XYZ file of C-alpha atoms in Angstrom:
618
model
C 0.055 0.188 -0.012
C 2.795 2.431 0.830
C 4.539 1.539 -2.311
C 1.330 2.284 -4.463
C 0.957 5.749 -2.596
C 4.700 6.687 -3.391
C 4.324 5.746 -6.914
C 1.062 7.897 -7.414
C 2.929 10.883 -5.898
C 5.738 10.357 -8.411
C 3.164 10.200 -11.176
C 1.610 13.526 -10.013
C 5.144 15.179 -9.715
C 6.040 14.126 -13.155
C 2.734 15.336 -14.587
C 3.401 18.758 -12.843
C 6.862 19.012 -14.147
C 5.556 18.235 -17.696
C 2.866 20.812 -17.266
C 5.212 23.316 -16.335
C 7.532 22.636 -19.247
C 4.689 22.995 -21.597
C 3.591 26.254 -20.035
C 7.051 27.465 -20.302
C 7.257 26.490 -24.019
C 3.965 28.345 -24.538
C 5.190 31.456 -22.919
C 8.252 31.501 -25.099
C 6.331 31.082 -28.232
C 3.835 33.868 -27.122
C 4.913 37.387 -28.235
C 6.140 39.538 -25.575
C 3.822 42.602 -24.823
C 3.110 45.424 -22.325
C 1.194 44.524 -19.285
C -0.991 46.856 -17.221
C -2.262 46.686 -13.679
C -4.191 49.195 -11.652
C -3.572 51.871 -14.622
C 0.127 51.515 -14.683
C 2.572 49.719 -17.061
C 4.215 46.973 -15.299
C 7.636 45.641 -15.510
C 7.868 42.691 -18.103
C 10.052 39.884 -17.711
C 10.952 39.658 -21.465
C 11.832 43.300 -21.563
C 13.810 43.551 -18.165
C 17.381 41.999 -19.346
C 19.578 44.695 -20.746
C 21.668 42.256 -22.525
C 18.614 41.762 -24.828
C 18.134 45.519 -25.488
C 18.988 47.072 -28.979
C 21.078 50.084 -28.710
C 21.825 52.182 -32.031
C 22.363 55.811 -32.803
C 21.532 57.911 -35.964
C 21.318 61.402 -37.027
C 17.721 63.300 -37.709
C 17.580 65.984 -40.297
C 15.924 69.145 -39.017
C 14.533 72.129 -40.938
C 17.123 74.566 -39.840
C 20.509 75.656 -40.473
C 21.938 77.155 -37.434
C 25.869 76.822 -37.773
C 26.017 78.501 -40.906
C 27.496 75.703 -43.381
C 24.393 75.907 -45.796
C 23.192 72.310 -44.832
C 20.283 71.376 -42.598
C 21.456 70.762 -39.229
C 21.302 66.974 -38.107
C 20.651 65.883 -34.529
C 22.521 63.153 -32.939
C 19.961 60.702 -31.302
C 20.328 57.295 -29.680
C 17.774 54.727 -29.242
C 17.318 51.751 -26.604
C 14.628 49.219 -27.356
C 13.517 45.575 -26.363
C 14.723 43.058 -28.919
C 11.373 42.086 -29.502
C 10.858 45.257 -31.508
C 13.062 43.611 -33.873
C 12.553 39.847 -33.504
C 8.742 40.081 -33.286
C 7.854 43.054 -35.013
C 6.529 45.024 -31.847
C 5.745 48.548 -31.851
C 6.011 50.489 -28.658
C 5.613 54.211 -27.677
C 8.732 56.316 -26.908
C 9.812 58.055 -23.755
C 12.126 60.790 -25.114
C 14.705 62.860 -23.345
C 16.944 65.749 -25.036
C 19.777 67.723 -23.399
C 22.338 70.103 -23.935
C 24.692 68.362 -21.130
C 25.076 64.778 -22.592
C 28.508 65.372 -24.185
C 29.867 67.478 -21.135
C 30.081 71.018 -19.906
C 32.633 73.683 -19.241
C 32.076 73.523 -15.541
C 30.759 76.252 -13.215
C 34.033 78.135 -12.122
C 32.757 81.711 -11.102
C 36.068 82.974 -12.505
C 34.074 82.859 -15.825
C 30.983 84.608 -14.474
C 30.298 88.481 -14.881
C 31.629 90.534 -12.016
C 28.574 91.824 -10.034
C 30.448 94.360 -8.053
C 29.559 97.505 -9.890
C 26.988 100.320 -9.557
C 23.437 99.750 -11.123
C 23.172 101.103 -14.570
C 26.821 100.851 -15.227
C 28.269 98.898 -18.095
C 29.826 95.885 -16.399
C 33.395 94.890 -17.477
C 33.967 92.023 -19.781
C 34.474 88.639 -18.425
C 36.617 85.825 -19.462
C 35.211 82.672 -21.203
C 36.100 79.248 -20.286
C 38.324 76.773 -22.196
C 36.727 74.872 -25.051
C 34.556 72.052 -23.875
C 35.877 68.675 -24.778
C 33.092 66.190 -25.716
C 32.714 63.058 -23.811
C 30.894 59.715 -24.471
C 30.983 57.167 -26.963
C 28.698 56.156 -29.634
C 26.173 54.463 -29.711
C 25.152 55.520 -26.210
C 24.379 59.174 -25.707
C 22.852 58.873 -22.135
C 21.836 55.709 -20.058
C 19.087 57.952 -18.327
C 15.680 56.594 -18.100
C 16.243 53.275 -19.550
C 16.260 51.142 -16.568
C 12.774 52.824 -15.591
C 10.968 52.712 -18.862
C 12.343 49.966 -21.314
C 11.395 47.152 -18.796
C 7.883 48.482 -18.613
C 7.431 48.339 -22.465
C 8.726 51.727 -23.670
C 11.385 52.439 -26.183
C 13.727 55.241 -24.830
C 15.366 57.968 -27.114
C 17.908 60.539 -26.292
C 19.095 63.469 -28.406
C 21.799 66.122 -28.088
C 20.658 69.564 -28.456
C 21.939 71.653 -31.369
C 25.729 72.644 -30.928
C 26.398 69.979 -28.356
C 27.937 66.643 -28.672
C 27.535 65.181 -32.400
C 24.708 67.163 -33.190
C 25.072 70.107 -35.672
C 24.232 73.598 -35.081
C 24.666 76.370 -32.577
C 23.301 76.411 -28.968
C 21.038 79.498 -28.747
C 19.844 79.021 -25.086
C 16.090 79.233 -25.676
C 16.150 80.147 -29.446
C 13.743 78.523 -31.952
C 16.296 75.901 -32.976
C 16.151 74.429 -29.650
C 12.502 73.767 -30.053
C 12.649 72.687 -33.632
C 15.290 70.132 -32.894
C 13.151 67.823 -30.542
C 10.455 68.367 -33.098
C 12.343 66.971 -35.766
C 13.185 63.883 -33.720
C 9.690 63.443 -32.860
C 8.660 63.963 -36.573
C 11.112 61.090 -37.367
C 9.645 58.733 -34.795
C 6.414 59.668 -36.371
C 7.640 58.773 -39.962
C 7.649 62.644 -41.218
C 11.337 63.230 -40.992
C 14.436 61.651 -42.256
C 16.978 59.768 -40.155
C 20.598 58.706 -41.296
C 22.923 56.059 -40.308
C 25.762 58.629 -40.310
C 26.203 62.362 -39.766
C 26.960 63.239 -43.341
C 25.826 60.111 -45.332
C 22.565 59.297 -47.222
C 21.804 55.847 -45.796
C 18.405 56.335 -44.151
C 17.078 54.866 -40.953
C 13.366 54.475 -40.115
C 11.654 54.198 -36.902
C 9.551 51.240 -37.694
C 9.408 50.079 -34.229
C 7.653 53.241 -32.887
C 3.828 53.539 -32.501
C 4.157 57.283 -33.138
C 3.247 58.110 -29.447
C 5.869 60.096 -27.624
C 6.251 61.357 -24.272
C 9.126 63.540 -23.106
C 10.588 64.284 -19.648
C 13.756 65.846 -18.103
C 14.962 68.016 -15.324
C 16.176 71.466 -15.326
C 17.347 72.416 -18.914
C 16.348 68.887 -19.907
C 13.049 69.593 -18.529
C 12.735 72.931 -20.526
C 13.075 71.052 -23.851
C 9.964 68.908 -23.684
C 7.935 72.158 -23.169
C 9.977 73.693 -26.100
C 9.044 70.691 -28.204
C 5.351 70.827 -26.995
C 5.063 74.647 -27.923
C 5.561 73.689 -31.694
C 2.426 71.691 -31.567
C 4.101 68.660 -32.890
C 1.737 65.811 -33.975
C 2.758 62.618 -31.982
C 3.993 64.379 -28.762
C 1.173 63.304 -26.389
C 2.363 63.950 -22.892
C 5.117 65.820 -21.209
C 6.577 65.631 -17.608
C 9.114 68.783 -17.242
C 10.710 68.734 -13.771
C 11.930 72.047 -12.618
C 11.941 73.537 -16.100
C 13.403 77.115 -17.043
C 10.253 78.320 -18.870
C 11.579 81.856 -19.610
C 15.088 83.028 -19.446
C 14.226 86.489 -18.529
C 12.617 84.953 -15.370
C 15.757 82.869 -14.876
C 18.222 85.960 -15.163
C 16.183 88.874 -14.286
C 13.198 89.805 -11.932
C 10.872 92.599 -12.595
C 13.644 94.763 -14.267
C 16.267 93.765 -11.882
C 19.360 91.889 -12.918
C 19.323 88.858 -10.582
C 21.011 85.563 -10.615
C 19.687 82.016 -10.176
C 20.834 81.039 -6.749
C 24.223 79.346 -6.415
C 25.110 81.083 -9.801
C 25.990 84.639 -8.903
C 26.886 86.466 -11.980
C 25.812 83.880 -14.597
C 23.877 85.030 -17.707
C 22.700 83.579 -20.983
C 26.079 83.945 -22.678
C 27.619 82.238 -19.670
C 25.182 79.457 -20.217
C 26.095 79.399 -23.799
C 29.844 78.739 -23.037
C 28.736 76.091 -20.399
C 27.018 73.761 -22.953
C 28.923 74.470 -26.101
C 30.383 71.101 -26.775
C 29.619 70.527 -30.654
C 32.069 70.508 -33.438
C 35.286 72.554 -32.826
C 35.368 73.792 -36.384
C 31.858 75.083 -35.956
C 32.350 76.944 -32.679
C 33.640 79.973 -33.991
C 30.608 80.663 -36.047
C 28.288 79.989 -33.145
C 30.332 82.399 -30.857
C 30.353 85.111 -33.493
C 26.742 85.023 -34.295
C 25.069 83.807 -31.374
C 27.059 84.702 -28.038
C 28.912 87.643 -29.390
C 26.071 89.264 -31.434
C 22.673 88.295 -30.777
C 23.370 87.567 -27.050
C 25.620 90.519 -26.479
C 22.999 92.886 -27.944
C 19.921 91.369 -26.454
C 20.789 90.342 -22.640
C 21.256 93.925 -21.461
C 23.140 93.588 -17.977
C 22.835 97.639 -17.689
C 18.999 98.249 -17.486
C 17.721 94.571 -16.910
C 14.609 95.482 -19.079
C 12.559 92.904 -20.755
C 12.902 93.225 -24.438
C 12.286 91.171 -27.900
C 15.414 88.983 -27.267
C 13.929 87.811 -23.902
C 10.380 87.514 -25.235
C 11.794 85.191 -27.701
C 12.975 83.057 -24.909
C 9.657 82.863 -23.093
C 7.893 79.685 -23.775
C 4.746 81.432 -22.244
C 4.607 83.386 -25.586
C 4.724 80.186 -27.627
C 1.918 78.069 -26.188
C -0.895 78.563 -28.705
C 0.022 75.493 -30.648
C 0.622 73.368 -27.563
C -1.556 70.218 -26.836
C 0.487 67.791 -25.157
C -0.721 66.432 -21.634
C 1.030 68.313 -18.933
C 2.354 66.855 -15.648
C 4.729 69.501 -14.043
C 6.948 69.097 -11.296
C 8.844 71.489 -9.021
C 10.446 72.246 -5.604
C 8.957 75.336 -3.638
C 12.550 75.918 -2.438
C 14.087 75.854 -5.829
C 15.936 79.058 -5.785
C 17.824 78.194 -8.996
C 15.015 77.689 -11.291
C 12.357 79.225 -9.160
C 8.882 77.803 -8.740
C 7.163 80.594 -10.889
C 8.579 78.756 -13.816
C 6.302 75.920 -13.510
C 3.447 77.753 -12.145
C 2.902 80.172 -15.053
C 2.891 77.336 -17.578
C 0.520 75.290 -15.663
C -1.826 78.032 -15.504
C -1.751 78.745 -19.034
C -2.123 74.845 -19.917
C -5.253 74.898 -17.816
C -6.551 77.961 -19.500
C -6.244 76.151 -22.929
C -8.142 73.287 -21.586
C -4.916 70.875 -21.754
C -4.970 68.111 -19.362
C -2.627 69.509 -16.469
C -1.516 68.330 -13.151
C 1.055 69.648 -10.897
C 3.442 68.067 -8.268
C 5.128 70.375 -5.709
C 7.627 69.285 -3.271
C 9.274 71.194 -0.305
C 12.920 70.714 -1.219
C 15.224 72.508 -3.842
C 16.142 71.812 -7.419
C 15.111 68.926 -9.270
C 12.827 65.935 -7.941
C 10.575 64.328 -10.334
C 7.076 63.055 -9.241
C 6.737 59.654 -7.807
C 7.176 56.982 -10.503
C 3.536 55.783 -10.049
C 2.317 59.403 -11.033
C 4.576 59.383 -14.044
C 3.485 55.883 -15.067
C -0.152 56.367 -14.910
C 0.617 59.803 -17.007
C 2.483 57.958 -19.720
C 0.160 54.814 -19.614
C -2.831 56.984 -20.216
C -1.511 59.222 -22.724
C 0.968 56.952 -24.808
C -0.557 53.324 -24.264
C -4.181 54.970 -24.464
C -5.109 53.020 -21.206
C -8.186 54.352 -19.747
C -6.857 54.840 -16.130
C -8.857 57.885 -15.119
C -5.677 59.953 -14.424
C -7.391 62.845 -15.993
C -9.938 62.784 -13.207
C -7.199 62.517 -10.449
C -6.639 65.380 -8.309
C -4.854 68.363 -10.325
C -2.409 69.372 -7.486
C -0.183 66.897 -5.405
C 1.722 68.947 -2.634
C 4.340 67.214 -0.419
C 3.665 68.460 3.085
C 6.477 69.514 5.184
C 6.981 66.498 7.247
C 6.161 63.875 4.446
C 8.255 61.871 2.414
C 8.664 62.935 -1.295
C 6.750 59.804 -2.599
C 3.565 60.563 -0.464
C 2.207 63.824 -1.758
C -1.140 65.083 -0.409
C -3.812 65.495 -3.204
C -5.671 68.908 -3.533
C -8.396 70.128 -5.892
C -5.742 72.696 -7.501
C -2.847 74.959 -7.019
C -3.127 77.411 -5.330
C -5.457 75.840 -2.969
C -8.909 76.758 -4.022
C -9.845 77.647 -0.580
C -7.036 80.312 -0.170
C -7.760 83.999 -0.442
C -5.493 86.978 -0.168
C -5.333 88.551 3.470
C -4.059 92.216 3.184
C -1.308 93.178 5.829
C -0.192 96.727 6.402
C 2.977 98.025 8.053
C 3.439 99.869 11.562
C 6.766 101.330 12.345
C 9.782 100.136 14.462
C 13.070 100.684 12.619
C 15.911 100.016 13.327
C 14.122 97.225 15.548
C 10.970 95.297 14.356
C 7.834 97.005 13.221
C 4.473 95.351 12.956
C 2.571 93.415 10.399
C -1.372 94.008 10.933
C -4.431 93.599 8.982
C -6.353 96.958 10.260
C -4.818 99.878 8.396
C -3.025 102.013 10.819
C -3.239 105.836 11.140
C -0.632 107.959 9.330
C 3.028 107.053 9.954
C 6.277 108.289 9.095
C 8.441 106.790 6.608
C 11.297 104.479 7.459
C 14.928 104.110 5.803
C 17.553 101.548 5.223
C 21.132 101.752 4.134
C 22.152 99.306 1.544
C 25.093 97.117 2.478
C 25.501 93.852 0.536
C 28.152 92.488 3.198
C 25.049 91.307 5.417
C 23.071 88.329 4.043
C 19.561 88.164 4.284
C 19.568 85.445 6.782
C 21.646 87.852 9.111
C 19.174 90.687 8.412
C 16.262 88.795 9.416
C 17.746 87.547 12.733
C 19.239 91.116 13.724
C 17.587 92.807 16.560
C 18.830 96.117 15.581
C 20.063 97.358 12.114
C 20.147 99.995 9.684
C 20.384 97.782 6.915
C 16.829 96.433 6.748
C 13.383 97.083 7.779
C 11.224 94.045 9.105
C 7.517 93.886 10.039
C 6.276 91.120 12.240
C 2.726 89.500 12.749
C 1.619 88.408 16.050
C 2.467 84.912 17.103
C 0.353 82.322 15.718
C -1.594 80.206 18.046
C -2.625 77.683 15.293
C -0.851 76.477 12.235
C -1.650 78.667 9.238
C -1.620 77.308 5.646
C -0.254 79.748 2.716
C -0.884 78.662 -0.796
C -0.197 80.921 -3.834
C 1.692 83.953 -4.678
C 2.106 86.722 -2.173
C 1.821 90.188 -3.800
C 3.292 93.530 -2.583
C 2.814 96.915 -3.359
C 5.634 99.069 -2.091
C 5.933 102.721 -2.146
C 9.720 103.724 -1.869
C 12.220 106.447 -2.602
C 16.120 105.955 -3.502
C 19.028 108.175 -2.691
C 20.242 107.395 -6.256
C 18.887 106.918 -9.696
C 18.741 102.933 -9.173
C 18.437 100.733 -6.186
C 18.143 96.902 -5.492
C 14.885 95.990 -3.970
C 14.519 92.617 -2.149
C 11.498 91.423 -0.208
C 11.401 88.277 1.754
C 8.562 86.593 3.871
C 10.238 84.620 6.707
C 9.045 82.635 9.674
C 10.359 83.922 13.036
C 11.883 83.246 15.351
C 14.689 82.091 13.156
C 15.634 78.534 13.874
C 19.365 77.982 13.885
C 19.684 75.682 16.793
C 22.622 73.803 17.330
C 20.511 70.737 18.603
C 18.085 70.498 15.870
C 19.230 70.973 12.061
C 16.919 73.496 10.340
C 14.495 72.084 7.894
C 14.319 73.684 4.390
C 10.859 75.183 5.315
C 11.676 76.328 8.958
C 12.787 80.104 8.272
C 12.169 81.205 4.603
C 8.678 81.286 3.321
C 9.238 83.042 0.111
C 10.972 85.918 -1.506
C 11.143 88.263 -4.661
C 13.305 91.084 -6.250
C 12.321 94.043 -8.302
C 13.783 97.377 -9.695
C 11.808 100.445 -8.835
C 13.021 101.838 -12.278
C 10.529 99.486 -13.862
C 7.523 100.696 -11.704
C 5.550 101.558 -15.021
C 6.772 98.981 -17.449
C 9.371 96.111 -17.626
C 10.328 96.864 -21.181
C 11.261 100.701 -20.311
C 13.053 101.563 -17.186
C 13.235 105.331 -15.885
C 16.016 106.582 -13.623
C 14.799 107.478 -10.257
C 14.727 110.765 -9.016
C 16.523 110.869 -5.678
C 13.949 111.583 -2.819
C 10.753 111.023 -4.941
C 8.673 108.163 -4.044
C 7.627 105.559 -6.568
C 4.769 102.955 -6.313
C 5.340 99.297 -7.568
C 3.393 96.120 -7.170
C 4.934 92.802 -8.029
C 4.599 89.020 -6.920
C 6.906 86.945 -4.664
C 7.610 83.415 -5.629
C 4.666 81.066 -5.390
C 4.649 78.782 -2.269
C 2.406 76.263 -0.316
C 3.524 76.105 3.215
C 2.063 75.455 6.649
C 3.492 78.074 9.246
C 3.582 76.234 12.639
C 1.947 77.549 15.584
C 4.242 79.545 17.698
C 5.966 81.242 14.787
C 5.443 84.610 13.549
C 5.269 86.040 10.027
C 8.033 88.521 8.998
C 8.141 90.837 5.915
C 11.866 91.732 5.346
C 12.631 94.636 3.044
C 16.119 95.261 2.029
C 18.427 96.314 -0.903
C 21.116 94.190 -2.297
C 20.836 90.508 -1.845
C 24.290 89.307 -1.742
C 23.242 85.843 -2.984
C 21.180 87.064 -6.078
C 21.619 90.672 -7.183
C 24.338 93.064 -8.196
C 26.466 94.132 -5.313
C 26.779 98.048 -5.647
C 28.989 100.165 -3.277
C 27.176 100.348 0.145
C 25.519 103.487 1.251
C 22.424 103.941 -0.962
C 19.484 105.018 1.355
C 16.048 103.303 0.332
C 13.213 104.784 2.024
C 9.748 103.170 2.456
C 6.452 105.016 2.959
C 4.783 102.787 5.471
C 1.356 104.247 4.598
C 1.673 103.412 0.810
C 3.037 99.829 1.399
C 1.261 96.738 2.052
C 1.321 92.863 1.203
C -1.213 90.372 0.357
C -0.508 86.786 1.680
C -2.821 84.045 0.222
C -4.118 81.980 3.099
C -6.274 78.974 3.203
C -9.449 80.065 4.840
C -8.866 83.674 4.234
C -9.001 86.382 6.948
C -11.265 84.385 9.227
C -8.553 81.675 9.357
C -5.818 84.148 9.960
C -7.805 85.889 12.773
C -8.452 82.503 14.395
C -4.851 81.675 14.241
C -3.664 84.709 16.203
C -6.350 84.724 18.742
């Protein structure tokens, strides 16, 4: 009896082994295809092994000649795709990433930046240019970015080098039209409308027979700008973009309301410095690009003397080019990104919504970079590149990472700014050189107060000083409850200068300042938001007007957008000073800036409005 039972068990095991073998052979014969679960593309085992990926490179012909050789520029492109796109004729959508950085850069040595130590309105002295960028990288791989994330999920990943970088023809223009038309050409090729070639100068064509004609773009910083640049051409086939911390206007990057202002960490950088930073294209074409782009167009247009908005800057503002855009937009940014500041994403998000384009925005509380959680990106691309009806367009429009939460766990909101936020208007009461008050009831007439410009003092030091003549600060009552701010604060300031030009810097801070040696300050502890402006542009961004010393001028401008919960026990402080040592020009100390307290106020967007604020300070 025991023998028969053991024999029966052996037979069953043998049958199971045979069945598994049959299933394995059936799976091997079954064509590989993308798999979806819960509205997201899943990792497919047949696509997972990099040893079975096909890697190739080619050149796509564009519709422009930006290096003056009389030939249409060709962009260097690489492709990474599952082998099944060859062996089984599988067609897949594309995740595309373009960049001017792939072939190397000149580095960020401040020696090659503009000198910021001069008076406002003066022509700065010429700066030196860095040594030639030596191209790096070996064909056929331009970049390995994004391949490990998207190829196993059933996408093809494509990279391209921007004009005048790497093995791409052309000249860098830092926001010029060719930087929009270059990725457009690549997308046209992916959709069968443009020509690709095996070599840079040859005529043997390459077709993207493995592409479904559905393309999504993503990238961070400059690499996040280029998806937007491509989308503003309205190119067919670009279905969705996920820009991360994109520079959407080079004026907003290098200027602020008429003021020459640097991006955080790059004091003295400007558009021509960025040109040198990325210019890694052919050595024999670089002289043409320097002469015609850097030393002519940029030199004549960037205007570091007045800081005014002009046609040069207008041509590098993607908000002006959005009419043809139709790609679904998932925007990502950090509220404490003081390099590419959060206004860059907000302005485009607002315009996309107004156009009726599917749009969502993800904000975290950290600095530069930081994509949305992979699940959000996956749902976005699954919906718009594979066409899977996962309902992503009905998800919350805004996803905000709260101050104490992990970046992968954002809180959903109906929109950004929070729809429940409304402006609370604050007025000023005097107190210089100590602290004044920030109140919601308009006080009786007061005397003006003055500060003396001195870039030697950082904003952080000025915010913490008990007494100083180098800033004015106005502080709210202590919060008894948490207060949620969401949106853009807007200041109206009435001020006079002792000179024809003066820097104007405005911060919102949370006090008391946390610089405890026992607890490392969080990035959200002290700074709420900030902004900068040039009083000479009180009438117009395009035309500045020298200030008459002692005459008061009124100007209104927005600070950077924010979404932050100010904790109970804190006070909101409005800090007004002149030169910001980390962002503005540094004129000789001594300019006097006088603020008319009666003509100055600030509107802060508070969730729950005035009622919530009054409740918080009771």
